[in-house]
Every structure is written in structure tokens, then in C-alpha cells.
Coordinates of C-alpha atoms in Angstrom, one line a residue:
M1464 CA 122.0 180.1 300.0
I1465 CA 122.7 183.8 299.5
E1466 CA 119.7 185.5 298.0
Q1467 CA 121.1 189.0 298.3
K1468 CA 122.8 190.3 295.2
H1469 CA 124.0 193.8 296.1
F1470 CA 126.3 194.7 299.0
E1471 CA 128.0 197.8 300.2
V1472 CA 131.4 196.0 300.3
I1473 CA 132.6 192.8 298.8
I1474 CA 135.8 191.3 300.3
I1475 CA 137.7 188.8 298.2
G1476 CA 139.6 186.5 300.6
G1477 CA 138.3 185.2 303.9
S1478 CA 141.5 184.5 305.8
Y1479 CA 142.9 186.7 308.6
S1480 CA 143.0 190.0 306.8
G1481 CA 139.6 189.6 305.1
L1482 CA 137.9 188.4 308.3
S1483 CA 139.4 191.3 310.2
A1484 CA 138.1 193.8 307.7
A1485 CA 134.7 192.0 307.7
M1486 CA 134.5 192.4 311.5
S1487 CA 135.3 196.1 311.3
L1488 CA 132.7 196.6 308.6
G1489 CA 130.1 194.4 310.3
R1490 CA 130.4 196.4 313.5
S1491 CA 129.9 199.5 311.3
L1492 CA 126.5 198.0 310.2
R1493 CA 127.7 197.6 306.6
Q1494 CA 126.2 195.0 304.2
V1495 CA 129.3 192.9 303.5
L1496 CA 129.9 189.7 301.4
V1497 CA 133.1 187.7 302.0
I1498 CA 134.0 185.5 299.0
D1499 CA 136.6 182.8 299.9
S1500 CA 137.9 179.7 298.1
G1501 CA 139.5 178.2 301.2
L1502 CA 143.2 178.1 300.2
P1503 CA 145.2 180.2 302.6
C1504 CA 148.9 180.3 301.9
N1505 CA 149.8 179.0 305.3
R1506 CA 147.5 176.0 305.2
Q1507 CA 150.5 173.6 305.7
T1508 CA 152.0 175.5 308.6
P1509 CA 151.4 173.6 311.9
Y1510 CA 151.5 176.6 314.3
S1511 CA 151.3 180.3 314.2
H1512 CA 153.4 182.6 316.3
N1513 CA 154.2 186.2 317.2
F1514 CA 150.5 187.2 317.4
I1515 CA 149.5 188.1 321.0
T1516 CA 146.7 186.0 322.6
Q1517 CA 147.2 183.3 319.8
D1518 CA 150.9 182.5 320.0
G1519 CA 151.5 178.9 319.2
E1520 CA 147.9 178.2 318.1
K1521 CA 147.1 176.3 314.9
P1522 CA 146.4 178.7 312.0
Q1523 CA 143.2 176.8 311.1
V1524 CA 141.9 177.2 314.7
I1525 CA 142.6 181.0 314.6
S1526 CA 140.7 181.5 311.3
A1527 CA 137.8 179.2 312.3
K1528 CA 137.3 181.1 315.6
A1529 CA 137.5 184.4 313.7
K1530 CA 134.9 183.3 311.2
I1531 CA 132.5 182.3 314.0
Q1532 CA 133.0 185.7 315.6
V1533 CA 132.5 187.6 312.3
D1534 CA 129.4 185.5 311.5
F1535 CA 127.8 187.0 314.6
Y1536 CA 127.3 190.2 312.7
D1537 CA 124.1 189.7 310.7
T1538 CA 125.1 192.2 308.0
V1539 CA 128.1 190.0 307.0
Q1540 CA 127.5 187.0 304.7
F1541 CA 129.9 184.4 303.4
Y1542 CA 130.2 182.8 300.0
N1543 CA 132.4 179.7 299.7
G1544 CA 133.8 179.7 296.2
L1545 CA 136.1 181.3 293.7
A1546 CA 135.6 184.8 292.2
I1547 CA 136.6 184.5 288.5
S1548 CA 135.9 187.9 287.0
A1549 CA 135.4 191.5 288.0
I1550 CA 134.3 194.6 286.2
K1551 CA 133.8 198.2 287.2
T1552 CA 130.6 199.9 286.0
A1553 CA 129.6 203.5 286.5
N1554 CA 128.7 203.2 290.1
E1555 CA 129.7 199.8 291.4
F1556 CA 131.7 196.6 290.9
E1557 CA 130.4 193.4 289.6
I1558 CA 131.9 190.1 290.6
K1559 CA 131.2 186.7 289.0
T1560 CA 132.0 183.4 290.6
E1561 CA 132.9 180.1 289.1
S1562 CA 129.3 178.8 289.8
C1563 CA 128.0 181.8 287.7
K1564 CA 126.7 183.7 290.7
V1565 CA 126.9 187.5 290.2
F1566 CA 127.3 190.0 293.1
T1567 CA 127.7 193.7 293.1
A1568 CA 129.1 196.2 295.6
R1569 CA 130.0 199.9 296.0
K1570 CA 133.5 199.0 297.3
M1571 CA 135.9 196.2 296.9
L1572 CA 138.6 194.9 299.2
F1573 CA 141.2 192.4 298.0
A1574 CA 142.7 190.3 300.9
T1575 CA 143.7 187.5 298.6
G1576 CA 147.3 186.8 299.6
V1577 CA 150.0 185.5 297.4
K1578 CA 151.0 182.2 295.8
D1579 CA 154.5 181.0 296.5
L1580 CA 156.3 179.6 293.5
L1581 CA 158.2 176.8 295.0
P1582 CA 161.4 175.4 293.4
E1583 CA 161.2 172.0 291.8
I1584 CA 163.5 170.4 294.4
N1585 CA 162.3 167.1 295.8
G1586 CA 161.1 167.6 299.3
F1587 CA 160.9 171.4 299.3
A1588 CA 157.1 171.6 298.9
E1589 CA 156.5 168.9 301.6
C1590 CA 158.7 170.9 304.1
W1591 CA 157.5 174.4 303.1
G1592 CA 155.9 176.1 306.1
I1593 CA 156.9 173.3 308.5
S1594 CA 160.7 173.2 308.5
I1595 CA 161.5 175.2 305.4
L1596 CA 160.6 178.7 306.7
H1597 CA 160.2 182.2 305.3
C1598 CA 160.2 184.3 308.5
P1599 CA 162.3 184.2 311.6
Y1600 CA 159.9 186.4 313.5
C1601 CA 157.1 183.8 312.9
H1602 CA 159.2 180.7 313.4
G1603 CA 162.8 181.5 314.5
Y1604 CA 162.3 181.0 318.2
E1605 CA 161.2 177.4 317.7
V1606 CA 164.4 176.5 315.9
K1607 CA 166.8 178.8 317.9
K1608 CA 170.4 177.5 318.2
E1609 CA 169.6 174.6 315.8
K1610 CA 171.6 173.6 312.8
T1611 CA 170.1 175.9 310.2
A1612 CA 170.6 176.5 306.5
I1613 CA 169.6 179.5 304.3
I1614 CA 168.9 179.1 300.6
A1615 CA 169.9 182.4 299.0
N1616 CA 172.7 184.1 297.1
G1617 CA 174.4 187.5 296.6
D1618 CA 173.2 190.5 298.6
I1619 CA 170.0 188.7 299.6
G1620 CA 171.9 185.7 300.9
F1621 CA 174.4 188.0 302.8
D1622 CA 171.6 190.0 304.5
F1623 CA 169.5 186.9 305.2
A1624 CA 172.5 185.2 306.9
K1625 CA 173.1 188.3 309.1
L1626 CA 169.4 188.3 310.1
I1627 CA 169.2 184.6 311.0
S1628 CA 172.4 184.7 312.9
N1629 CA 170.4 186.4 315.6
W1630 CA 168.6 183.1 316.3
T1631 CA 171.5 180.6 315.7
K1632 CA 175.2 180.7 315.1
D1633 CA 175.1 177.1 313.7
L1634 CA 174.5 178.5 310.2
R1635 CA 175.3 177.6 306.6
L1636 CA 174.5 179.5 303.4
C1637 CA 173.5 177.4 300.4
T1638 CA 173.8 179.5 297.2
N1639 CA 172.4 176.6 295.1
G1640 CA 174.9 177.3 292.4
K1641 CA 178.0 179.5 292.0
S1642 CA 178.2 182.1 294.7
T1643 CA 177.5 185.7 293.7
L1644 CA 178.6 187.1 297.0
T1645 CA 181.3 189.7 296.9
L1646 CA 184.7 188.9 298.3
E1647 CA 184.1 191.2 301.2
Q1648 CA 180.7 189.5 302.0
T1649 CA 182.3 186.1 301.8
E1650 CA 185.1 187.0 304.2
I1651 CA 182.6 188.5 306.7
L1652 CA 180.5 185.4 306.6
K1653 CA 183.5 183.2 307.1
K1654 CA 184.6 185.4 310.0
H1655 CA 181.2 184.6 311.6
D1656 CA 181.6 180.9 311.0
V1657 CA 178.9 180.7 308.3
Q1658 CA 179.7 177.8 306.0
I1659 CA 179.0 178.5 302.3
F1660 CA 177.9 175.7 300.0
E1661 CA 177.8 176.4 296.3
E1662 CA 176.8 173.0 295.0
E1663 CA 173.3 172.7 293.6
I1664 CA 170.7 171.2 295.8
D1665 CA 169.2 167.8 294.7
S1666 CA 166.7 167.2 297.4
F1667 CA 165.6 167.5 301.1
E1668 CA 165.5 164.4 303.2
H1669 CA 162.7 164.8 305.6
K1670 CA 160.1 163.0 307.8
E1671 CA 156.6 164.3 307.5
G1672 CA 157.8 167.7 306.5
Y1673 CA 160.6 168.0 309.1
V1674 CA 163.9 168.3 307.3
K1675 CA 166.8 166.0 308.3
N1676 CA 169.4 166.5 305.6
I1677 CA 170.1 168.6 302.5
I1678 CA 171.3 166.4 299.7
F1679 CA 173.4 168.1 297.1
K1680 CA 173.8 167.0 293.5
N1681 CA 177.4 165.9 294.2
K1682 CA 175.9 163.5 296.8
E1683 CA 177.2 165.5 299.7
K1684 CA 174.8 165.5 302.7
V1685 CA 174.4 168.2 305.3
A1686 CA 172.3 167.6 308.4
V1687 CA 170.0 170.5 309.4
K1688 CA 166.9 171.1 311.6
A1689 CA 165.6 174.2 309.8
V1690 CA 166.0 175.9 306.4
Y1691 CA 165.1 179.5 305.5
A1692 CA 164.1 180.4 302.0
R1693 CA 162.4 183.2 300.1
P1694 CA 161.0 181.7 296.9
P1695 CA 159.4 184.0 294.4
F1696 CA 155.7 184.6 294.5
E1697 CA 152.8 185.9 292.4
Q1698 CA 149.4 187.4 293.3
H1699 CA 147.0 184.6 294.3
C1700 CA 144.2 186.5 292.5
S1701 CA 144.4 188.2 289.1
L1702 CA 141.2 190.3 289.5
P1703 CA 142.9 193.4 290.9
V1704 CA 145.1 193.6 287.8
D1705 CA 142.0 192.9 285.6
L1706 CA 140.4 196.0 287.2
G1707 CA 143.5 198.1 286.5
C1708 CA 145.2 198.1 289.9
D1709 CA 148.9 198.7 290.0
I1710 CA 151.4 196.1 291.1
N1711 CA 154.7 197.3 292.5
E1712 CA 158.2 196.2 291.7
Q1713 CA 158.0 193.5 294.4
G1714 CA 154.9 192.0 292.8
L1715 CA 152.6 193.2 295.5
L1716 CA 149.3 195.0 295.1
K1717 CA 150.2 198.7 295.4
V1718 CA 148.3 200.5 298.1
D1719 CA 148.8 203.8 299.9
A1720 CA 148.8 204.5 303.6
M1721 CA 145.0 204.2 303.7
Q1722 CA 145.1 200.8 302.0
K1723 CA 143.7 202.3 298.8
T1724 CA 144.8 201.1 295.4
N1725 CA 145.1 203.5 292.4
I1726 CA 141.5 202.5 291.3
A1727 CA 138.8 204.4 293.2
G1728 CA 136.8 202.2 295.4
I1729 CA 139.3 199.3 295.5
Y1730 CA 141.4 198.5 298.5
G1731 CA 144.0 195.9 299.5
S1732 CA 145.2 194.4 302.7
G1733 CA 147.2 191.5 304.1
D1734 CA 149.9 189.5 302.3
C1735 CA 148.9 190.6 298.8
T1736 CA 150.1 194.1 299.8
T1737 CA 153.2 193.7 302.0
Q1738 CA 156.4 191.8 302.3
M1739 CA 155.7 191.5 306.1
R1740 CA 153.8 188.3 305.9
S1741 CA 152.4 187.5 309.3
V1742 CA 149.0 186.9 310.9
A1743 CA 149.4 190.0 313.0
I1744 CA 150.1 192.3 310.1
A1745 CA 147.3 190.8 308.1
V1746 CA 144.8 191.4 310.9
S1747 CA 146.1 194.9 311.4
T1748 CA 145.8 196.0 307.8
G1749 CA 142.5 194.3 307.4
S1750 CA 141.0 196.1 310.4
F1751 CA 142.3 199.4 309.2
A1752 CA 141.1 198.9 305.7
G1753 CA 137.6 198.1 307.0
A1754 CA 137.5 201.4 309.0
V1755 CA 138.8 203.4 306.0
I1756 CA 136.1 201.9 303.7
N1757 CA 133.4 202.6 306.2
K1758 CA 134.5 206.3 306.5
E1759 CA 134.5 206.7 302.8
L1760 CA 131.0 205.3 302.5
I1761 CA 129.9 207.8 305.3
D1762 CA 131.5 210.7 303.5
E1763 CA 129.8 209.8 300.2
D1764 CA 126.4 209.5 301.8
F1765 CA 126.4 212.3 304.3

């Protein structure tokens, strides 16, 4: 039970970035509340990679250990629930939760991540984060030299194919409909033995999230071990927009080099602010945001 109502900082989002910011602020003796609804975007991903000291660890293990360590700092408190509204008053921010709890703070940090808008293709959601992947830096090593497909088209498909060719040469590009590649791009891909499939995808045949075959609507079947895709996404939390924060052309919360939004006192970190979606980047931006917020509080009070 949280009796305290007012904090110096409220962090919305208690995954890697939010916890990292909370540790930075807790070590700065700040009164902090972390509000988290418990739905990280990588909750289906079995293993996390490309983060030193934690390479190959389960994401839930990393976040659980982080929470235990952050909980050591007695000025940091946790609220398990969903923040549903936020307003800015003259001197502070007021946050209301779905259980009608109201908390206030001088500063706000959104580390709320994004929500992937998965295509309605049978099997895609079940494989997402397991064998249908978004990032070769996070997962490419584990499927190196395997039969791999990319779902993309046009310039994005061409550039994505070039990128993934670093990890495997056994590559096919599925445009999921008529190709919008240029003639030059098509010739270059063929030169590098990248097969191009224009037929629409019907489903993914898989076992417990591990893809076996791509099934096209013309009944053609292509065996693969891994698939890369970049589905569209939206902000996981609408509160920054409600407070007047800008969203950039990629759909990300717009922050400057100091993790500040356009609204004074509101900051952003982690996946909701960057296309570089990884645990390492989330931790880095969260830690930095915590330090920036602490410095701003010091400057205001000194």
C-alpha cells in the first residue's frame, strides 16, 4: 500500500529504461514512484542478447533482478497498475490510475515503450519475438547462415535485405504483394542470390513459435528458420500526447539530446523515443534521463 501521494519524479513504465532511470534517481536520493502495468513489448521473446553481462539471459530474469536492485533504494516506490490520465497544473503533474489512485510529482518520465501492430496473418503473432524478428543485432547471431526470409517491400525491403545478408546468404525477400522494388534494386538482389516472392502470405506454419514454413495464398510453401519483419507500431501510452508532447514522423515521442520533450518537466526514454529498440539502449537512455532530471531538480532548488 502506497500512502505517499507526492513525489519528486513519477516514472511511467517499469521495464528496463524505467528501472534504469529509477536507479539513477534513487541513488540521487530522489523521491520516485514507478508506475507499471506489467506488459513489456518483449514479453514473448525467450532470450535477450547484445547487452554485456546479460547476453543470452531471459528478459524476465533481467527485469526481475533489476527491480530487486532498484527496490533497495528506499526513496523509490512501485505501483503495479495502469496510469489512465495525466494533467499538468501550475507547479506539478497529476497522475490518476485505473484504480482511482492519484499521485503528483514535479517531473515526469515516460518509459512506456511502443505497441507493435501485428499483421493479421495466421501464425505471425505466435512467432513474433521468437522466430519472426525485428533486429539482427539482438537476434541475428542465433540464426546466422540459416534459411531466412524478410517481409518488406520497396526501398525498405531492399535496405533490409542488404542488412540481413551480413548474417546469412540463404535469403529470400517476401514483398507480400506486388513488388515496388526498382528494376535496379531487383537486379542487385538477384545478383546476390536473394529470391523475391511477390505472392501474398497466407500463414506461417510453426511449432511453439518457431517458424517452419511460409505458406502463400497460392499454396506455395517455402521452408525457413527465421523471418525478419518491421510491423508498424504506436505509442503504448497516450498520456504524453494528452499532455501536449510532440510525436515525430516515425511515431516516436520526440525528445532532444537531454531526453527532454517539448513540455517542460516531461522526459522520455527507451523504446518510445528511438527506433533502436534494444535492452542496452533502453538502459542507457533511462540512466541518462535520470541524471538529467536530478540535475534539473538541483538547479531549480539551489
